[in-house]
Amino acid sequence: MSLFRHHPTRLVRLVPLLLVFIVAGCYPDHPQSTFDSTGPVAQSQLNLFYWIFWAAVFVFVTVQSALLYICLKFRRKPGDPDPEQTHGHNKLEIIWTVLPVILLAIVAVPTVLTIFDNANSPDPDGMHVNVVAHQWWWEFNYPGEDVKTSNELHIPVDEVVNVSLETKDVIHSFWIPKIAGKVDMVPGNSNKMWIKGEEIGIFHGQCAEFCGESHANMRFQVIVESRADFDAWVASEREPAVIPVEPLAKAGLDLFEGDAQCWSCHKVEGSSRSRGTKGPNLTHLSGRQYLGAGIVENSQTNLRNWLTSPNDLKPGNIMYRDAAVYNDPDKALSDSDISALVAYLRSLK
Amino acid sequence: MISLTIPIPKRPTHPTGIWNWLTTIDHKRIGILYGVTAFILFLTGGIEALYMRAQLATPEAEIVSPEVFNQLFTMHGTTMIFLAIMPMGTAFFNYIIPLQIGARDVAFPRLNAFSYWTFLAGAIMLKSSWFLGGAPNAGWFGYAPITGVPYNPGHGIDFWILSLQILGIASLAAAFNFVVTIINMRAPGMSLMRMPLFTWMTFVTSLLLILAFPVITVALIELMFDRFYGANFFVPAAGASPLLWQHLFWIFGHPEVYILILPAMGIISEIIPTFSKKPLFGYPVVVLSGVVIAFMGWMVWSHHMFTVGLGPVANSVFALTTMAIAVPTGVKIFSWMGTMWRGSIHFSTAMLFSVGFVALFIIGGLSGVMHSSAASDAQQQDTYFIVAHLHYVLFGGSIMALLAAVYYWFPKITGRLMSESIGKINFWLTFIAMNLTFFPMHFTGLDGMPRRIYTYGTEMGWDLWNAVASMGAFLLAASILVFMHNVVRSYRKGEISGSDPWDGRTLEWSISSPPPEYNFAEIPVVETRDPFWAQKRDSVATARVGGGSGEGEHDIHMPQPSYWPLVVSIGLLIGGYGLIYNVAVAVVGGAIALIAVYAWSFEPVNEPEEH
Amino acid sequence: MLEAGADPHGENSEHTTTGLNHRKLLMWAFLGSDCMFFGTLIGTYLVSKGRSLVGPYAVDVFDIPVTSVSTFVLLMSSMSMVLAYAALTRGSLKGFRIWIASTAIMGMTFLSFQVFEFYEFANHEVHFKCSTPISDLTEHERTFIDKCAGQDASHEVEEQHGLTPRTNLFGTTFFVLTGFHGAHVTLGVVWLLSLLFYSFRGGVTAKRNLDVDLAALYWHFVDVVWIVIFTVVYLFGVFPGF
């Protein structure tokens, strides 16, 4: 305590510093900040957070100042006699039991209201998306629109979207900080939530429940767009892939449907052979902005790197583990194979 | 009964040296063993944390691989909870409880030795996984089905399952022992409402342990059957609900949180009155609130599961029960402040750590209320905000209190004072570093950083506060080095403390430091709370409290050392490895344990003495 | 528990705060803990009930009359245990030996029934006549109905389809729950037999009866647990009205 013995005011100076410190922690412009909600669910959660936060700040400041005051005021000085041996004070004890109860009630009421508000979709007959989590990517199925895609969720702005959440393997958690708090995907137990984006743009989401080696690399994007853009996207998604004519891409298709055996795990609508559901649907791969479940930009170079050594980008991934082209040296892809595959995949607009 | 005909080896009689430590059943020596072992394990858990902080200090770092990172956070959590904080608490239970209640030992001295050796066996088993093909990697919570063979074919999870079961046996044995000791071995006159708070909280903690550990034991046994024998407890493909694991884990896990924090609250409730020279304010209410916290700890487990889809009704109920638990916690905090009010406060290092505990625990408590609000928690669950909260409670709370306890009781244990000047450096360094490490995690959490990720991109904007947290972590490590320096230095050449350096209030200060093997030459008679203080301040009262001169020492029969507890634990350890590698070895281990239990059963506490 | 036999000379003279013996208190604490142990196992059973995806199910394998007999034997063993303790405190060492032996024998009888039952379940056969109306078949039997295809009505379907911990969720939860109860009974039988032998070595007398008292507590507890298991697992499993 010697630090403050002669300058108790120094501590007072720390208070604004503390506030600056706290405010410094809010970054609404960061991709996954919970301080910049663009949907009613996240907004209600943020409102609740602020409500509790200021209650907590009130308690914090009151109790810590009292503690500080006691520490400074009742320091032992040489020659002090024993203080009076008081054992308690009934009235005081009742007060400090009841006060927190009142304070908690203030917090509890909006909590329960928000829980029920967010549990029930305001438009249960509206649009529907099934999200299926896999180690470590996301499958998005639109039963009404007859669209299946992966890792990028397109939703129309200002519309309620009912989401059902499932998983094919372990527990994952679906979380778009700016649009809605997380809900887990539990095997054998389909969960429901609803979301609504109120701002056009790209929003970032991430798996929030530990799900294995590449848990950190299980991200996704939510593209909130105007109804017209959304409809256009749906229309293009429903088109089968165009059979490439360019020779390199054509060679890539042959590999895809042939020796490289990509077809056994990946589906490309319009390709006669491909049928797999173990990996993401690749029909319109090049229409997506990111690769590998939202982890890198979808560019020629990144795609090439991904096919060359998937484990560098996403450690532990199932393709690297199970595909013959990666675990059997005799079947490994040559540089030209990869060039062909890249050309083919880039053609899947 | 074959074992009866086996010639039982002679009773160990070594008064000193390694054999004495191996066969001791003296609660004070076992306490020291617990403390030293738990501290070493605390360091290993700390090193695991430093690796993680190094990896997260910068975006896209490649200091450890993702697989190793997953093992690190699993081992860090499991180590700190089961191998560091719990046994450090047990160390003080062992050393201090018999002294506080005026007893010569615990109720079952050999069972006590068995607890320690079994704890060590569990610790060895868990930690050895690092060198035997990889540590467990599914988090300390081990949610099904990621712990199942299809997703986790290695041995890591097996080590986790078996070592936690062995540790469970150790904790249960210790808890049974303390419950019986505290109920049954109090000095004459020490009614329940005259018991020191630390004894009370130990009692409550032990009861929690007795009721909570069977739940996790069963869950682990079920997981073991799934992994070893192809059973279906947590296999979704067979129709099982993986949520069952979460319920079982948290029905254990939330009482476990109180198992970690109640002893700390007990410690604080001893130190604050001593250094304020006032009795604990509102003693009955503080006791009651401890009991209420323990009781309510059983009704809040699903607040760990707000996002799994239990529905709005369950979430609301558990949100409300969780908020309610803040009331008795608040009562405790106010009572500590009431104790200091108009006190004569001496800021020794122990007191500084205690006040630091109160200040930090308030923060941890408030963030706890924040995520008790289930709807708002949907944004916080599984983010660094939770990491911040739990470290404010477990580091700011439990560890700060345990450090306070070391500074407070070190003179009783060694007879020497710890250096106060180094102690103050130690405290301020710990206090600042702790906040530097864990406060920024509130920011990264609310900024959308999930827990248990080994890497993040710089575009996420989490660089700054992660770097600060990592710096804080290394500073925190430095503060622990200062602490270690102080302990070693003071043990060697610290100032001689005498029996009562702090003007203490409870019975342990009435006997010499370190206490004689039999603690009390004459069992004290207790007539009030804070009996030693009352005796010192009341000149009329007859001196009935105190160690005495050691007269009649020859008539005090202390229980004699024994090999058997150690042998049983070795049997369990061999059995554990056997279950993983070779069933025949497991059978051998089981047989060793069984034979040793029989030999132990028929070994008298004291060999008949020749007069 | 583990301190059995400790301080045999002073077991009742030891001074304690409550007047209760340390070991007796320990036993109560242990039983409290064991309640949670079985409570969790039974909880697991109940949560998993009805979630099995394939048979056989409880109705297919349980034979209530047989298990009722073994339940009755175990209940009687508790009475026998009471008589053993009463005989001992009365000073009749002979009576004690007779009754404790009978308790152990009844315990072993119960265990034999359990072993028999486990064996039967593991070798369970689906057996029905193709003339049986479908509504009279169990859900599990119905999965074998295609075996009747092309057969005349008198044909009998006989399929070996046993229940093991691996078969389904019911098997898993049933065997582990009752298996742990069986392990408790086994430990109890070993304890009772140890006491019987110990009585011949002078370790158990009218005054030194604590070991028997503790064993009796344990035995009654294990018995009560079985009554819960019998009700919750067997009766609720077979009679839908429950």
mmCIF file of C-alpha atoms in Angstrom, chain C residues 30-224:
data_model
loop_
_atom_site.group_PDB
_atom_site.id
_atom_site.type_symbol
_atom_site.label_atom_id
_atom_site.label_comp_id
_atom_site.label_asym_id
_atom_site.label_seq_id
_atom_site.Cartn_x
_atom_site.Cartn_y
_atom_site.Cartn_z
ATOM 1 C CA PHE C 30 -19.923 -43.212 1.685
ATOM 2 C CA LEU C 31 -23.509 -44.360 1.278
ATOM 3 C CA GLY C 32 -24.573 -40.781 0.564
ATOM 4 C CA SER C 33 -21.963 -40.669 -2.153
ATOM 5 C CA ASP C 34 -23.044 -44.064 -3.473
ATOM 6 C CA CYS C 35 -26.629 -42.797 -3.683
ATOM 7 C CA MET C 36 -25.419 -40.191 -6.163
ATOM 8 C CA PHE C 37 -23.500 -42.907 -7.989
ATOM 9 C CA PHE C 38 -26.572 -45.073 -8.507
ATOM 10 C CA GLY C 39 -28.754 -42.022 -8.959
ATOM 11 C CA THR C 40 -26.614 -41.007 -11.928
ATOM 12 C CA LEU C 41 -26.671 -44.505 -13.413
ATOM 13 C CA ILE C 42 -30.440 -44.742 -13.034
ATOM 14 C CA GLY C 43 -30.767 -41.210 -14.449
ATOM 15 C CA THR C 44 -28.744 -42.271 -17.467
ATOM 16 C CA TYR C 45 -30.991 -45.296 -17.895
ATOM 17 C CA LEU C 46 -34.134 -43.172 -17.761
ATOM 18 C CA VAL C 47 -32.810 -40.506 -20.128
ATOM 19 C CA SER C 48 -31.805 -43.183 -22.624
ATOM 20 C CA LYS C 49 -35.061 -45.107 -22.262
ATOM 21 C CA GLY C 50 -37.021 -45.374 -25.469
ATOM 22 C CA ARG C 51 -34.159 -44.038 -27.581
ATOM 23 C CA SER C 52 -32.816 -47.408 -28.753
ATOM 24 C CA LEU C 53 -32.973 -47.727 -32.507
ATOM 25 C CA VAL C 54 -32.949 -51.540 -32.662
ATOM 26 C CA GLY C 55 -34.185 -54.338 -30.410
ATOM 27 C CA PRO C 56 -34.312 -56.348 -28.336
ATOM 28 C CA TYR C 57 -36.049 -54.126 -25.815
ATOM 29 C CA ALA C 58 -37.029 -54.611 -22.190
ATOM 30 C CA VAL C 59 -40.293 -56.379 -23.061
ATOM 31 C CA ASP C 60 -38.461 -58.872 -25.240
ATOM 32 C CA VAL C 61 -35.972 -60.092 -22.675
ATOM 33 C CA PHE C 62 -37.296 -59.501 -19.164
ATOM 34 C CA ASP C 63 -38.774 -62.443 -17.308
ATOM 35 C CA ILE C 64 -40.486 -60.758 -14.377
ATOM 36 C CA PRO C 65 -41.382 -63.924 -12.413
ATOM 37 C CA VAL C 66 -37.735 -65.068 -12.423
ATOM 38 C CA THR C 67 -36.385 -61.666 -11.400
ATOM 39 C CA SER C 68 -39.100 -61.401 -8.764
ATOM 40 C CA VAL C 69 -37.764 -64.572 -7.194
ATOM 41 C CA SER C 70 -34.212 -63.215 -7.061
ATOM 42 C CA THR C 71 -35.524 -59.907 -5.727
ATOM 43 C CA PHE C 72 -37.346 -61.793 -3.013
ATOM 44 C CA VAL C 73 -34.170 -63.697 -2.121
ATOM 45 C CA LEU C 74 -32.241 -60.442 -1.805
ATOM 46 C CA LEU C 75 -34.972 -58.951 0.377
ATOM 47 C CA MET C 76 -34.866 -61.982 2.617
ATOM 48 C CA SER C 77 -31.105 -61.659 2.871
ATOM 49 C CA SER C 78 -31.609 -58.244 4.438
ATOM 50 C CA MET C 79 -33.785 -59.830 7.097
ATOM 51 C CA SER C 80 -31.191 -62.489 7.631
ATOM 52 C CA MET C 81 -28.606 -59.733 8.050
ATOM 53 C CA VAL C 82 -30.728 -58.108 10.743
ATOM 54 C CA LEU C 83 -30.971 -61.463 12.536
ATOM 55 C CA ALA C 84 -27.198 -61.919 12.305
ATOM 56 C CA TYR C 85 -26.556 -58.585 13.947
ATOM 57 C CA ALA C 86 -29.237 -59.230 16.571
ATOM 58 C CA ALA C 87 -27.750 -62.607 17.389
ATOM 59 C CA LEU C 88 -24.306 -61.087 17.733
ATOM 60 C CA THR C 89 -25.374 -58.315 20.108
ATOM 61 C CA ARG C 90 -27.328 -60.923 22.083
ATOM 62 C CA GLY C 91 -24.057 -62.751 22.501
ATOM 63 C CA SER C 92 -24.907 -65.734 20.346
ATOM 64 C CA LEU C 93 -21.854 -66.155 18.166
ATOM 65 C CA LYS C 94 -23.298 -69.354 16.778
ATOM 66 C CA GLY C 95 -26.504 -67.652 15.738
ATOM 67 C CA PHE C 96 -24.461 -64.883 14.180
ATOM 68 C CA ARG C 97 -22.493 -67.349 12.093
ATOM 69 C CA ILE C 98 -25.592 -69.145 10.892
ATOM 70 C CA TRP C 99 -27.363 -65.982 9.891
ATOM 71 C CA ILE C 100 -24.404 -64.259 8.296
ATOM 72 C CA ALA C 101 -23.675 -67.401 6.300
ATOM 73 C CA SER C 102 -27.272 -67.509 5.153
ATOM 74 C CA THR C 103 -27.087 -63.847 4.192
ATOM 75 C CA ALA C 104 -23.994 -64.520 2.110
ATOM 76 C CA ILE C 105 -25.594 -67.567 0.515
ATOM 77 C CA MET C 106 -28.685 -65.588 -0.404
ATOM 78 C CA GLY C 107 -26.426 -62.895 -1.826
ATOM 79 C CA MET C 108 -24.692 -65.513 -3.930
ATOM 80 C CA THR C 109 -28.060 -66.895 -5.008
ATOM 81 C CA PHE C 110 -29.027 -63.443 -6.189
ATOM 82 C CA LEU C 111 -25.772 -63.164 -8.088
ATOM 83 C CA SER C 112 -26.330 -66.568 -9.698
ATOM 84 C CA PHE C 113 -29.724 -65.399 -10.870
ATOM 85 C CA GLN C 114 -28.089 -62.302 -12.315
ATOM 86 C CA VAL C 115 -25.425 -64.299 -14.128
ATOM 87 C CA PHE C 116 -28.138 -66.606 -15.478
ATOM 88 C CA GLU C 117 -30.197 -63.618 -16.554
ATOM 89 C CA PHE C 118 -27.283 -61.919 -18.306
ATOM 90 C CA TYR C 119 -26.521 -65.164 -20.095
ATOM 91 C CA GLU C 120 -30.129 -65.579 -21.169
ATOM 92 C CA PHE C 121 -30.295 -62.003 -22.456
ATOM 93 C CA ALA C 122 -27.068 -62.374 -24.379
ATOM 94 C CA ASN C 123 -28.469 -65.489 -26.037
ATOM 95 C CA HIS C 124 -31.960 -64.180 -26.494
ATOM 96 C CA GLU C 125 -33.929 -65.821 -29.270
ATOM 97 C CA VAL C 126 -36.734 -64.339 -31.248
ATOM 98 C CA HIS C 127 -39.345 -67.044 -31.422
ATOM 99 C CA PHE C 128 -42.856 -66.762 -32.773
ATOM 100 C CA LYS C 129 -45.330 -68.539 -34.980
ATOM 101 C CA CYS C 130 -46.149 -66.973 -38.286
ATOM 102 C CA SER C 131 -49.832 -67.445 -37.468
ATOM 103 C CA THR C 132 -49.544 -64.925 -34.609
ATOM 104 C CA PRO C 133 -51.460 -61.730 -35.383
ATOM 105 C CA ILE C 134 -49.074 -58.828 -35.913
ATOM 106 C CA SER C 135 -50.649 -56.874 -33.100
ATOM 107 C CA ASP C 136 -49.573 -59.592 -30.671
ATOM 108 C CA LEU C 137 -45.929 -59.411 -31.689
ATOM 109 C CA THR C 138 -43.520 -57.105 -29.957
ATOM 110 C CA GLU C 139 -41.916 -54.305 -31.873
ATOM 111 C CA HIS C 140 -38.703 -56.291 -31.970
ATOM 112 C CA GLU C 141 -40.406 -59.455 -33.242
ATOM 113 C CA ARG C 142 -42.057 -57.469 -35.999
ATOM 114 C CA THR C 143 -38.657 -56.653 -37.466
ATOM 115 C CA PHE C 144 -38.369 -60.375 -38.275
ATOM 116 C CA ILE C 145 -41.776 -60.648 -39.919
ATOM 117 C CA ASP C 146 -40.281 -60.971 -43.378
ATOM 118 C CA LYS C 147 -38.987 -64.406 -42.322
ATOM 119 C CA CYS C 148 -42.580 -65.566 -42.662
ATOM 120 C CA ALA C 149 -42.719 -64.557 -46.297
ATOM 121 C CA GLY C 150 -43.576 -67.563 -48.422
ATOM 122 C CA GLN C 151 -44.033 -69.793 -45.358
ATOM 123 C CA ASP C 152 -47.284 -71.306 -44.183
ATOM 124 C CA ALA C 153 -48.913 -70.155 -40.998
ATOM 125 C CA SER C 154 -47.568 -72.939 -38.815
ATOM 126 C CA HIS C 155 -43.995 -71.941 -39.573
ATOM 127 C CA GLU C 156 -42.042 -70.823 -36.518
ATOM 128 C CA VAL C 157 -39.447 -68.084 -36.762
ATOM 129 C CA GLU C 158 -36.404 -68.728 -34.612
ATOM 130 C CA GLU C 159 -33.598 -66.206 -34.692
ATOM 131 C CA GLN C 160 -30.686 -65.798 -32.340
ATOM 132 C CA HIS C 161 -30.663 -62.102 -31.486
ATOM 133 C CA GLY C 162 -29.032 -61.502 -28.144
ATOM 134 C CA LEU C 163 -28.768 -58.379 -26.029
ATOM 135 C CA THR C 164 -25.299 -57.149 -25.054
ATOM 136 C CA PRO C 165 -23.980 -53.736 -24.013
ATOM 137 C CA ARG C 166 -23.137 -53.136 -27.672
ATOM 138 C CA THR C 167 -26.492 -54.099 -29.148
ATOM 139 C CA ASN C 168 -28.396 -50.927 -28.390
ATOM 140 C CA LEU C 169 -28.817 -48.130 -25.900
ATOM 141 C CA PHE C 170 -31.066 -50.272 -23.737
ATOM 142 C CA GLY C 171 -28.429 -52.993 -23.516
ATOM 143 C CA THR C 172 -25.733 -50.461 -22.713
ATOM 144 C CA THR C 173 -27.609 -48.738 -19.921
ATOM 145 C CA PHE C 174 -29.179 -51.917 -18.550
ATOM 146 C CA PHE C 175 -26.010 -53.965 -18.272
ATOM 147 C CA VAL C 176 -23.883 -51.184 -16.829
ATOM 148 C CA LEU C 177 -26.508 -50.246 -14.226
ATOM 149 C CA THR C 178 -27.299 -53.777 -13.077
ATOM 150 C CA GLY C 179 -23.671 -54.806 -13.499
ATOM 151 C CA PHE C 180 -22.527 -52.143 -11.050
ATOM 152 C CA HIS C 181 -25.227 -53.248 -8.641
ATOM 153 C CA GLY C 182 -24.012 -56.814 -9.031
ATOM 154 C CA ALA C 183 -20.471 -55.643 -8.296
ATOM 155 C CA HIS C 184 -21.735 -54.031 -5.101
ATOM 156 C CA VAL C 185 -23.436 -57.289 -4.082
ATOM 157 C CA THR C 186 -20.254 -59.218 -4.863
ATOM 158 C CA LEU C 187 -18.231 -56.890 -2.667
ATOM 159 C CA GLY C 188 -20.846 -57.326 0.050
ATOM 160 C CA VAL C 189 -20.665 -61.112 -0.153
ATOM 161 C CA VAL C 190 -16.864 -61.002 0.144
ATOM 162 C CA TRP C 191 -17.231 -58.705 3.139
ATOM 163 C CA LEU C 192 -19.803 -60.991 4.820
ATOM 164 C CA LEU C 193 -17.639 -64.047 4.282
ATOM 165 C CA SER C 194 -14.622 -62.172 5.649
ATOM 166 C CA LEU C 195 -16.621 -61.402 8.784
ATOM 167 C CA LEU C 196 -17.658 -65.022 9.093
ATOM 168 C CA PHE C 197 -14.036 -66.164 8.992
ATOM 169 C CA TYR C 198 -12.988 -63.274 11.190
ATOM 170 C CA SER C 199 -15.470 -64.432 13.833
ATOM 171 C CA PHE C 200 -13.563 -67.704 14.118
ATOM 172 C CA ARG C 201 -10.405 -65.739 14.895
ATOM 173 C CA GLY C 202 -12.055 -63.754 17.643
ATOM 174 C CA GLY C 203 -12.379 -60.613 15.577
ATOM 175 C CA VAL C 204 -16.132 -60.378 15.963
ATOM 176 C CA THR C 205 -17.770 -60.569 19.375
ATOM 177 C CA ALA C 206 -20.870 -59.248 21.091
ATOM 178 C CA LYS C 207 -18.942 -56.148 22.113
ATOM 179 C CA ARG C 208 -16.903 -55.799 18.974
ATOM 180 C CA ASN C 209 -19.795 -55.621 16.592
ATOM 181 C CA LEU C 210 -19.022 -52.450 14.654
ATOM 182 C CA ASP C 211 -17.665 -54.309 11.621
ATOM 183 C CA VAL C 212 -20.904 -56.254 11.412
ATOM 184 C CA ASP C 213 -22.938 -53.108 11.953
ATOM 185 C CA LEU C 214 -21.175 -51.416 9.019
ATOM 186 C CA ALA C 215 -21.510 -54.453 6.764
ATOM 187 C CA ALA C 216 -25.215 -54.560 7.611
ATOM 188 C CA LEU C 217 -25.647 -50.883 6.710
ATOM 189 C CA TYR C 218 -23.955 -51.509 3.398
ATOM 190 C CA TRP C 219 -25.974 -54.623 2.735
ATOM 191 C CA HIS C 220 -29.317 -52.936 3.404
ATOM 192 C CA PHE C 221 -28.309 -50.045 1.172
ATOM 193 C CA VAL C 222 -27.466 -52.364 -1.706
ATOM 194 C CA ASP C 223 -30.785 -54.085 -1.141
ATOM 195 C CA VAL C 224 -32.732 -50.815 -1.274
#
